[in-house]
Coordinates of N, CA and C and ligand atoms in Angstrom, one line a residue:
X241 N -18.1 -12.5 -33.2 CA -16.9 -12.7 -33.9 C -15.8 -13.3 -32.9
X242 N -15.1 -14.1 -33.3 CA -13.7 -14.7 -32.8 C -12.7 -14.9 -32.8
X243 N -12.2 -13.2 -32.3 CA -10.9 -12.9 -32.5 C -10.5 -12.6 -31.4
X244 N -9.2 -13.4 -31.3 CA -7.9 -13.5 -30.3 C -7.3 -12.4 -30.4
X245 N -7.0 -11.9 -28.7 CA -6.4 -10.9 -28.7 C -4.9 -10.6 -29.0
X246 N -4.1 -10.4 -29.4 CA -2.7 -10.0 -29.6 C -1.9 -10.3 -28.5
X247 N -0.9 -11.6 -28.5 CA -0.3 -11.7 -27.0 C 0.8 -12.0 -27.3
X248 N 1.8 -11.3 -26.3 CA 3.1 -11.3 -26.7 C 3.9 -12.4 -25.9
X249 N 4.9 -12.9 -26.3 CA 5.4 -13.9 -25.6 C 5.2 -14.1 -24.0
X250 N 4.8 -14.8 -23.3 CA 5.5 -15.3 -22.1 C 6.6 -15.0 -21.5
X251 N 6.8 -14.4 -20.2 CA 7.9 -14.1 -19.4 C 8.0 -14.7 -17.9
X252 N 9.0 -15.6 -18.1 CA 8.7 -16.4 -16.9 C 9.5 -15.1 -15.6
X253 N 9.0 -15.7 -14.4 CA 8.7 -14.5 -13.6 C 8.7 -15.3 -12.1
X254 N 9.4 -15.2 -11.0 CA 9.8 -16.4 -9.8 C 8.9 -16.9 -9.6
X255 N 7.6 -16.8 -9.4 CA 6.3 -17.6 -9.4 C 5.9 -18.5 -10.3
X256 N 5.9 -17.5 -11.4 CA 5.2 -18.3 -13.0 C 5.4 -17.7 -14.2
X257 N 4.6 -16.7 -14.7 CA 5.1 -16.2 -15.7 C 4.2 -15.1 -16.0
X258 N 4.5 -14.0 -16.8 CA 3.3 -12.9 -16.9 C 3.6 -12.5 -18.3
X259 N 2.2 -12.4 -18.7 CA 2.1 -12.1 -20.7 C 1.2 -10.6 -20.9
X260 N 1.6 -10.0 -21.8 CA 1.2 -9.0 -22.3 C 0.2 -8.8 -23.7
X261 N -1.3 -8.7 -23.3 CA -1.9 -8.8 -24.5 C -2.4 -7.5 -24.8
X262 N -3.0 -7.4 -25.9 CA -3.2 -6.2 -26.3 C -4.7 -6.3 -26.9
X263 N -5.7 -5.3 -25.7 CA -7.0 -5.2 -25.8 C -8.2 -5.3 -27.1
X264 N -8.7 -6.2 -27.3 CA -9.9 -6.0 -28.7 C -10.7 -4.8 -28.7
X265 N -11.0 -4.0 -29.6 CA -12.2 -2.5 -29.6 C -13.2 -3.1 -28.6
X266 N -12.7 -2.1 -27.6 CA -14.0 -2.1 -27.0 C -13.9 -3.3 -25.4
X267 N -13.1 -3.5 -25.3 CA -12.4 -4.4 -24.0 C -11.9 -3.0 -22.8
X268 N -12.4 -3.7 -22.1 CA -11.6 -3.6 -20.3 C -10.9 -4.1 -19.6
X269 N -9.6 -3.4 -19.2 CA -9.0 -4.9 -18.0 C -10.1 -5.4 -17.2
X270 N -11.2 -5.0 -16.5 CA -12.1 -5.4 -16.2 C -12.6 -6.9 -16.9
X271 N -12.8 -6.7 -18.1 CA -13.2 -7.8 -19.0 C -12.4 -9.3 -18.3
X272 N -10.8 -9.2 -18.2 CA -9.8 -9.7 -18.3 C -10.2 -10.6 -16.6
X273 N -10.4 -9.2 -15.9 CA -10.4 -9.5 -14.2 C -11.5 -10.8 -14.4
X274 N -12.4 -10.7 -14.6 CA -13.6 -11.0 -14.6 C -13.5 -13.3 -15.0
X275 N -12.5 -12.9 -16.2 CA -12.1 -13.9 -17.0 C -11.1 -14.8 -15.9
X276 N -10.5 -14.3 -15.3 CA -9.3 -14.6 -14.2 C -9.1 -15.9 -13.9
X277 N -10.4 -15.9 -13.3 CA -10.0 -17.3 -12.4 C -10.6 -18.2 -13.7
X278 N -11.0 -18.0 -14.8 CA -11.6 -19.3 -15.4 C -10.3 -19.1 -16.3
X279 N -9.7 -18.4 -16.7 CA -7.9 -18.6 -17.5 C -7.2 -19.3 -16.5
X280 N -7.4 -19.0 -14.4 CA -6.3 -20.2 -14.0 C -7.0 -21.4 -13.8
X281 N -7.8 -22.2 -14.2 CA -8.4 -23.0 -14.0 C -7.8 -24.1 -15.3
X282 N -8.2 -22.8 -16.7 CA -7.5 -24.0 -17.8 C -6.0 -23.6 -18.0
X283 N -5.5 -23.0 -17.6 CA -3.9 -22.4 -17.5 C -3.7 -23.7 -16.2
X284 N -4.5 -24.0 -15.7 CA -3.8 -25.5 -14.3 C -3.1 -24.2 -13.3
X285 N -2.8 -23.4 -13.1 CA -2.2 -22.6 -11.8 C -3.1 -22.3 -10.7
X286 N -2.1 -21.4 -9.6 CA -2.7 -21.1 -8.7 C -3.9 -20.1 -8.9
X287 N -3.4 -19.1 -9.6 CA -4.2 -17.8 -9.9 C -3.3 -17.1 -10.9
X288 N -4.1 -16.5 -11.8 CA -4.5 -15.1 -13.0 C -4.5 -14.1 -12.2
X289 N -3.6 -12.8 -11.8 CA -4.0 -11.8 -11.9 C -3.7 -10.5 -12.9
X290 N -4.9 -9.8 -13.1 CA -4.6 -8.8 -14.2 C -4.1 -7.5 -13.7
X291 N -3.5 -6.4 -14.6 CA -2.9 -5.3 -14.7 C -3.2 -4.2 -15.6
X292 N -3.1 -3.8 -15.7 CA -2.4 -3.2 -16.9 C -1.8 -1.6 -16.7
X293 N -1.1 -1.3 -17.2 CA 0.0 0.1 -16.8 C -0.2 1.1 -18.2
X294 N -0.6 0.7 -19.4 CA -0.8 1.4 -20.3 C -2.5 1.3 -21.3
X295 N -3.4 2.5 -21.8 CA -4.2 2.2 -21.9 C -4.2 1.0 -23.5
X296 N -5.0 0.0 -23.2 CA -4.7 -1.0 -24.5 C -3.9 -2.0 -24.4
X297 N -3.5 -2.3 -23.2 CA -2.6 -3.4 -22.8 C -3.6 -4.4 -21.6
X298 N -3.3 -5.1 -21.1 CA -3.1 -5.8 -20.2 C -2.5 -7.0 -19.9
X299 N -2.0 -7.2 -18.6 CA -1.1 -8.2 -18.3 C -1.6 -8.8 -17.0
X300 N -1.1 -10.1 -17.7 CA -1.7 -11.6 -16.9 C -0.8 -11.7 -16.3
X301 N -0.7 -12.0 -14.6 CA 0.6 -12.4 -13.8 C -0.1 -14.0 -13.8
X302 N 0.9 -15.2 -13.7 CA 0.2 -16.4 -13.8 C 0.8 -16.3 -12.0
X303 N 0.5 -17.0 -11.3 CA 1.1 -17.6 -10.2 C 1.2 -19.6 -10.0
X304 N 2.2 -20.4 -10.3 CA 2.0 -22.0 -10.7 C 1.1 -22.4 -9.2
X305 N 2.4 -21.5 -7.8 CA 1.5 -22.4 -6.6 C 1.2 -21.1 -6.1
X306 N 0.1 -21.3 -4.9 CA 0.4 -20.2 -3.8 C 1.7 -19.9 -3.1
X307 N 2.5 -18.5 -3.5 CA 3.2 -18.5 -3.0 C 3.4 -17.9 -1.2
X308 N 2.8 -17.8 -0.6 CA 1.9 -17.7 0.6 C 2.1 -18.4 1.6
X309 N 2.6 -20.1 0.9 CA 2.3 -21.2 1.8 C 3.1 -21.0 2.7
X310 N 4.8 -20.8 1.8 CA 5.8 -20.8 3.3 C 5.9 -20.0 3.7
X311 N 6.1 -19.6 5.0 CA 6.2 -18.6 5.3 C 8.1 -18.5 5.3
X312 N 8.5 -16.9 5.2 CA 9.7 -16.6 5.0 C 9.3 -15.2 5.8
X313 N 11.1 -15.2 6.2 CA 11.5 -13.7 6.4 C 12.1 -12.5 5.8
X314 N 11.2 -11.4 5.4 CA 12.2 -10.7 4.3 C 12.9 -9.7 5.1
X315 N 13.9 -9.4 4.5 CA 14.6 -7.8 5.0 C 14.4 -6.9 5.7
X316 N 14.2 -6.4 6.6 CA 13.4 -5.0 7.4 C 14.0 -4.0 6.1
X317 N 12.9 -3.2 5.6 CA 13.2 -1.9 5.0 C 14.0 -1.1 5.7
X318 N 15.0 -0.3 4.9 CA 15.8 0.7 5.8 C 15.8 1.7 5.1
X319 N 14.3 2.3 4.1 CA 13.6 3.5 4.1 C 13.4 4.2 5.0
X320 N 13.5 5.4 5.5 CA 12.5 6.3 6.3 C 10.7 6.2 5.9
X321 N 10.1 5.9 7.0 CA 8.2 5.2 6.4 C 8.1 4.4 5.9
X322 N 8.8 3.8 5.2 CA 8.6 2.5 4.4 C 8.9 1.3 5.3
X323 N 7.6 0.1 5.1 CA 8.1 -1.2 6.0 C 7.4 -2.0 5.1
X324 N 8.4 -3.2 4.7 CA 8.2 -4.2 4.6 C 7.1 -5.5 5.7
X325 N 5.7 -5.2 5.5 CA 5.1 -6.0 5.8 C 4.7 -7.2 5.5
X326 N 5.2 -8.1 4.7 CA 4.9 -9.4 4.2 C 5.1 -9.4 2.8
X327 N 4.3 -10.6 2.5 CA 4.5 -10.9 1.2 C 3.1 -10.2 0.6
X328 N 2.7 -10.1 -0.7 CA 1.6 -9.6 -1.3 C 1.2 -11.4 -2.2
X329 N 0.3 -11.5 -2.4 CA -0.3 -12.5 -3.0 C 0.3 -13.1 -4.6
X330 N 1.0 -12.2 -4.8 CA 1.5 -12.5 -5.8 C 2.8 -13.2 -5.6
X331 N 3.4 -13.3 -4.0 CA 5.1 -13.2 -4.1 C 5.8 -12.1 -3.6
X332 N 5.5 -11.0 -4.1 CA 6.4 -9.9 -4.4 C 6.1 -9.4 -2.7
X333 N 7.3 -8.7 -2.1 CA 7.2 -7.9 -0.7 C 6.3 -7.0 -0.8
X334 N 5.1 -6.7 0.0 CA 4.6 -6.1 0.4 C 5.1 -4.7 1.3
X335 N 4.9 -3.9 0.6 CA 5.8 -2.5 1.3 C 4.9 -1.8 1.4
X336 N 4.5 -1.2 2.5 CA 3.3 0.0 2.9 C 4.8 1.2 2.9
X337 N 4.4 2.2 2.2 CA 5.7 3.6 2.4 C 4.5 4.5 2.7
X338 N 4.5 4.9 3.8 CA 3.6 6.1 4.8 C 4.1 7.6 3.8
X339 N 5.5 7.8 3.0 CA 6.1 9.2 2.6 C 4.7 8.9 1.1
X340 N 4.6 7.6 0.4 CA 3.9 7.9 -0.7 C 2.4 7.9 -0.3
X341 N 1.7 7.2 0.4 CA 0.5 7.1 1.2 C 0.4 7.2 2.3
X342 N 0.5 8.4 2.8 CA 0.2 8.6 4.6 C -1.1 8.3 5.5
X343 N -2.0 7.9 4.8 CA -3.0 7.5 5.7 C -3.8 5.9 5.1
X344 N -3.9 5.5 6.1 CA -4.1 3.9 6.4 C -5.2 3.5 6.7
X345 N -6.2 2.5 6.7 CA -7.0 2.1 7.2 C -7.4 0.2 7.4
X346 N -6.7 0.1 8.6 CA -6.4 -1.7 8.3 C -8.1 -2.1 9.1
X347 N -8.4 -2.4 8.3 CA -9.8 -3.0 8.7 C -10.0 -4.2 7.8
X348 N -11.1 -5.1 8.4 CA -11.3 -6.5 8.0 C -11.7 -7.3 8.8
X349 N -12.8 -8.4 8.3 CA -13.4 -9.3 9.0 C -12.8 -9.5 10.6
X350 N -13.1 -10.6 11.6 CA -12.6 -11.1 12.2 C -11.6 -12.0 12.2
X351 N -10.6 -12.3 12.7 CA -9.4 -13.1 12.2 C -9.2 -13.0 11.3
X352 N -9.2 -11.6 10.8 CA -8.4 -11.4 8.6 C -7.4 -11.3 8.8
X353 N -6.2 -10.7 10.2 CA -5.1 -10.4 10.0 C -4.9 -9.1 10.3
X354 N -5.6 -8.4 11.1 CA -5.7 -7.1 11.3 C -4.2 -6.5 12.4
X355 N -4.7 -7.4 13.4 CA -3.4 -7.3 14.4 C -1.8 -7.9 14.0
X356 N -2.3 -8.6 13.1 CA -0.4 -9.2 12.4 C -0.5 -7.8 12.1
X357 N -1.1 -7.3 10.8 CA -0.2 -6.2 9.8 C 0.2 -5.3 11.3
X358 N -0.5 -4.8 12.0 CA -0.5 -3.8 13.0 C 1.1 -3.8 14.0
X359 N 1.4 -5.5 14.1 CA 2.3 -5.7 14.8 C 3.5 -5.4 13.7
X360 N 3.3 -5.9 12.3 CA 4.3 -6.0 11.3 C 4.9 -4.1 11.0
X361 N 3.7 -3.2 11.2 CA 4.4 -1.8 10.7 C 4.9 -1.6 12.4
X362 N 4.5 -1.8 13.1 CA 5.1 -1.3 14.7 C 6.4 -1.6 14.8
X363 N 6.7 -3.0 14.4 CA 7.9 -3.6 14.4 C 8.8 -2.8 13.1
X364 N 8.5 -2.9 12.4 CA 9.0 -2.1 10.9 C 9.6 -0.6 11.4
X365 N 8.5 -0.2 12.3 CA 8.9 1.2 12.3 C 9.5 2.0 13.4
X366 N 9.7 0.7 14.3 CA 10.3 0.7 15.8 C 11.8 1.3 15.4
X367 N 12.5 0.6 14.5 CA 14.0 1.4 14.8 C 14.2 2.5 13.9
X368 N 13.2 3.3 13.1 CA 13.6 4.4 12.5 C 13.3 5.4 13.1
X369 N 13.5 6.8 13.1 CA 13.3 8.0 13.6 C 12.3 8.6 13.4
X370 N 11.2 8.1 14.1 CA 9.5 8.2 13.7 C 8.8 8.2 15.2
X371 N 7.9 9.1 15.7 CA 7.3 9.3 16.9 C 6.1 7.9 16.6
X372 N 6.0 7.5 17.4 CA 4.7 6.4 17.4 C 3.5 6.5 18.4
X373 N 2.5 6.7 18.1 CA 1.6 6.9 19.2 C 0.4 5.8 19.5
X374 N -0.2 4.6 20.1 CA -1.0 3.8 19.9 C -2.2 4.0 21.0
X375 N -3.4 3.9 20.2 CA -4.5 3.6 20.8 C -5.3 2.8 20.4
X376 N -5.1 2.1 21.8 CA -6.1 0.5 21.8 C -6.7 0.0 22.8
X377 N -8.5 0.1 22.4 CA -9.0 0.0 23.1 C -9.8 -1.0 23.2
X378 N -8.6 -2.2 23.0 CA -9.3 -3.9 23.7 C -8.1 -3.5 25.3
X379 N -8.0 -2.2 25.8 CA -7.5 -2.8 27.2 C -6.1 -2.5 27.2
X380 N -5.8 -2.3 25.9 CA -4.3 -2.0 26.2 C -3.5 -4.0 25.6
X381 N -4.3 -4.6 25.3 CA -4.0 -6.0 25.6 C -3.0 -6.4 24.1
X382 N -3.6 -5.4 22.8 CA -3.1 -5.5 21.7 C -1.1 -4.9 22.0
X383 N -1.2 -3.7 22.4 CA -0.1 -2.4 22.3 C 0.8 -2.2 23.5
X384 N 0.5 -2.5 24.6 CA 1.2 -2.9 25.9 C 2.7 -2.9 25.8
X385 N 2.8 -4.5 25.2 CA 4.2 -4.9 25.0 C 4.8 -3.7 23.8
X386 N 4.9 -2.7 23.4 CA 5.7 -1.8 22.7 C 5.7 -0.4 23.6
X387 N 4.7 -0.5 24.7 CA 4.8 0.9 25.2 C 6.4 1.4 25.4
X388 N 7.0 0.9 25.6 CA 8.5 1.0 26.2 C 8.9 2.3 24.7
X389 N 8.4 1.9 23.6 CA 8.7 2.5 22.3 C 7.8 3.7 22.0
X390 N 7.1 3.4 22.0 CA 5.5 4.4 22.1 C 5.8 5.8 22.5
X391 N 5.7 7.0 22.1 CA 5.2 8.3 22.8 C 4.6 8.5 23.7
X392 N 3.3 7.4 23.2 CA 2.1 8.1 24.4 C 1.2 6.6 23.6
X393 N 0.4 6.2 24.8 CA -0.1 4.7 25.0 C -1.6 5.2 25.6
X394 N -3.0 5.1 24.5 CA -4.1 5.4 25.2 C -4.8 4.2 25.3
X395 N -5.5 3.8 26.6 CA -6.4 2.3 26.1 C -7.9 2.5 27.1
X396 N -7.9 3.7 27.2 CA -9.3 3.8 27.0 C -10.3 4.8 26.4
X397 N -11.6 5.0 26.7 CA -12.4 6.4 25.7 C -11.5 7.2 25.8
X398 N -11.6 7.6 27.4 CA -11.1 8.8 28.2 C -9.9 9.1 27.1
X399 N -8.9 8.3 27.8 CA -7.5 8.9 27.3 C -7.2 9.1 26.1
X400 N -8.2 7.7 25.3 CA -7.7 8.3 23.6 C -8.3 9.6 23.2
X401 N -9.5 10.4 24.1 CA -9.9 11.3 24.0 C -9.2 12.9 24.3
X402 N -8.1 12.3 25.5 CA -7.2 13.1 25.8 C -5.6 13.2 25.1
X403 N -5.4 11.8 24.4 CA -4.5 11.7 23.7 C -4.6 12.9 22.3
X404 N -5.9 12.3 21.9 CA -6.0 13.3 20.4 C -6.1 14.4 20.5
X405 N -6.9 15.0 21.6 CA -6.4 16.4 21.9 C -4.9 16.9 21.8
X406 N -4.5 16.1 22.6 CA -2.7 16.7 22.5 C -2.6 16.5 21.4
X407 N -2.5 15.3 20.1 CA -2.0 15.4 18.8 C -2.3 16.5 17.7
X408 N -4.0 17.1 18.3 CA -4.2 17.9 17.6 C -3.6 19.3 17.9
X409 N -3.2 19.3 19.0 CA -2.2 21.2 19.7 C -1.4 20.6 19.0
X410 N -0.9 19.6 18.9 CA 0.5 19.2 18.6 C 0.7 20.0 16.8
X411 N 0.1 19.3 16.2 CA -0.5 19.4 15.0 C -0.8 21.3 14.3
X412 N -1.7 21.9 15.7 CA -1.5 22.8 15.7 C -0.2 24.2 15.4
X413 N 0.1 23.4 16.6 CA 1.5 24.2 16.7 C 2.3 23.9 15.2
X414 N 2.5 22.9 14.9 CA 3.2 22.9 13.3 C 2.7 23.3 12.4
X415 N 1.2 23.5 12.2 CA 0.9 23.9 11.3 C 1.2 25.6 11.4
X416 N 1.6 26.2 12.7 CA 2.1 27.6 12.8 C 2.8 28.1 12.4
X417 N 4.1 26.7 13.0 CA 5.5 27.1 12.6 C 5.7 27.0 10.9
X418 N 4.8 26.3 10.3 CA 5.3 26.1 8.4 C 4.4 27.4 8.3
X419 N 3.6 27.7 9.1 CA 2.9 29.0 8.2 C 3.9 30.4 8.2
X420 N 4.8 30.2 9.7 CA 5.8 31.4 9.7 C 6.7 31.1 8.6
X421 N 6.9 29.9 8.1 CA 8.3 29.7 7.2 C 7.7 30.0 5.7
X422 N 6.5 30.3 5.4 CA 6.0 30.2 4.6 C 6.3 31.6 3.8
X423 N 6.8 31.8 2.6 CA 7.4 32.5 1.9 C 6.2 33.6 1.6
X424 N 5.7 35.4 1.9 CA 5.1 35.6 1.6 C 4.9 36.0 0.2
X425 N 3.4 35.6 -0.3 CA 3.2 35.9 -1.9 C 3.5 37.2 -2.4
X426 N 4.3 37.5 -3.3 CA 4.1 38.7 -4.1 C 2.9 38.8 -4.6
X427 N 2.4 39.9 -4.7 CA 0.6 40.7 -5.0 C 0.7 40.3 -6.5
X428 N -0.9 39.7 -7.1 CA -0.6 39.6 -8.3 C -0.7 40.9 -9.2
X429 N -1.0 41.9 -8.4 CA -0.8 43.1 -9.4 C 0.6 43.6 -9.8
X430 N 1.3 43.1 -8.6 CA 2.8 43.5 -8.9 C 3.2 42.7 -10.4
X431 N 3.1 41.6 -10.2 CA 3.7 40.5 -10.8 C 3.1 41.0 -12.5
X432 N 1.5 41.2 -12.1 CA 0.9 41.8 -14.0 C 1.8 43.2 -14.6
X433 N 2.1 43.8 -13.0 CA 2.9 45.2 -14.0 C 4.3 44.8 -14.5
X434 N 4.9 43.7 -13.6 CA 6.0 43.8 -14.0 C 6.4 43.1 -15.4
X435 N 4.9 41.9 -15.4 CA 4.8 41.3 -16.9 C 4.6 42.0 -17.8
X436 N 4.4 43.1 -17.8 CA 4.2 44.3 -19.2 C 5.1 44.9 -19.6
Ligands
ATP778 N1 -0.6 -12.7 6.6 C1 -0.9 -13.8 7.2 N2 -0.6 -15.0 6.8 C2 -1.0 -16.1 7.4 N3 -1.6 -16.1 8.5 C3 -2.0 -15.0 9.1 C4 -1.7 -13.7 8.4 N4 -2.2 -12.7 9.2 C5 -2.8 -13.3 10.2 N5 -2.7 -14.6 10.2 C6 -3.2 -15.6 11.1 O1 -4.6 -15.4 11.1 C7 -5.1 -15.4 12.5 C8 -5.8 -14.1 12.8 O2 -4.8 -13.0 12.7 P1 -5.0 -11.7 13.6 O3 -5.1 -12.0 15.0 O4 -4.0 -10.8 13.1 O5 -6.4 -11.2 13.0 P2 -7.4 -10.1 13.5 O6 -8.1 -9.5 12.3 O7 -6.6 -9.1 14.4 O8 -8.4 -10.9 14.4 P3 -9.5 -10.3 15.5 O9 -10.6 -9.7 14.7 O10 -9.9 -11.5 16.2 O11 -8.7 -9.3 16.3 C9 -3.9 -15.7 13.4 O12 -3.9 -17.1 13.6 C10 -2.7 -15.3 12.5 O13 -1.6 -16.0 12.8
MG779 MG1 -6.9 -8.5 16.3

């Protein structure tokens, strides 16, 4: 059968424009992902990418060109953890915030961009009030130039071996001090008698 899905106007948007359709029985934004690049092909744009924020929706970001090409400078974040690291594919700033996702993993082919992002949060996170610690072991050749900023600078087995030690006393030791601040539990027997 061929039925068109329910699409609501067009909203043009600094790139291009992004529409909101509403799913056929039995559809996935999957479906949609999948559809992407053959909608920017007859849509003439750069790229289709899909969304959706509610179940039964999804939404098309159109993009007209790569917005990518030029390179631009955005704002340094003046969040605590949060740094503006570039642009995202879509346009929009790319913001890594360490307070909503604390743990990271920048990996990727060779020449993907590994050491930009690397330089982009170091730099990001150089003038806030944040300890930084780097270990790199092409030599120290990546991390060098920021030791001046750095806590503690490891660039070989040995030292990152001796670095993590300390992070983990380190680590230690905090996890003590929130255990002393830590409110002790009232017994839940107490709490059943007093519920009666
Ligand atoms: N976001 C980006 N936009 C455009 N060009 C980029 C971007 N990130 C990196 N590059 C370019 O891609 C190339 C490789 O970047 P980079 O050295 O960061 O990659 P890498 O993954 O660390 O490489 P390697 O595996 O060799 O260490 C460089 O020429 C860099 O200028
Ligand atoms: Mg690199």
């Amino acid at each position: 059968m061929d039925t068109k899905p329910f699409m609501w106007l067009p909203i043009p948007t600094r790139h291009g424009w992004r529409v909101t359709l509403h799913t056929l029985e039995g559809q996935i934004p999957a479906d949609y992902a999948e559809a992407a690049e053959r909608l920017a092909h007859s849509w003439g744009v750069h790229a289709v990418r899909v969304s959706s924020d509610k179940p039964g929706r999804v939404r098309l970001a159109a993009t007209v060109r790569d917005p990518l090409v030029k390179v631009d400078e955005l704002p340094p974040s003046t969040e605590l953890l949060k740094v503006t690291v570039g642009r995202l594919e879509t346009g929009t700033p790319w913001v890594i915030d360490f307070r909503t996702v604390p743990h990271w993993i920048n990996a990727g082919a060779t020449q993907s961009g590994k050491s930009n992002l690397a330089n982009a949060l170091i730099v990001g996170l150089a003038p806030q009030p944040v300890a930084l610690v780097g270990f790199d072991l092409k030599g120290g050749v990546e991390f060098t130039p920021y030791a001046p900023r750095l806590s503690a600078l490891a660039t070989t087995r040995a030292e990152c071996g001796g670095l993590l030690d300390d992070l983990v006393a380190l680590m230690t030791d905090r996890m003590g001090v929130c255990r002393m601040a830590v409110r002790p539990r009232e017994r839940p027997s107490r709490i059943i008698r007093e519920g009666l």
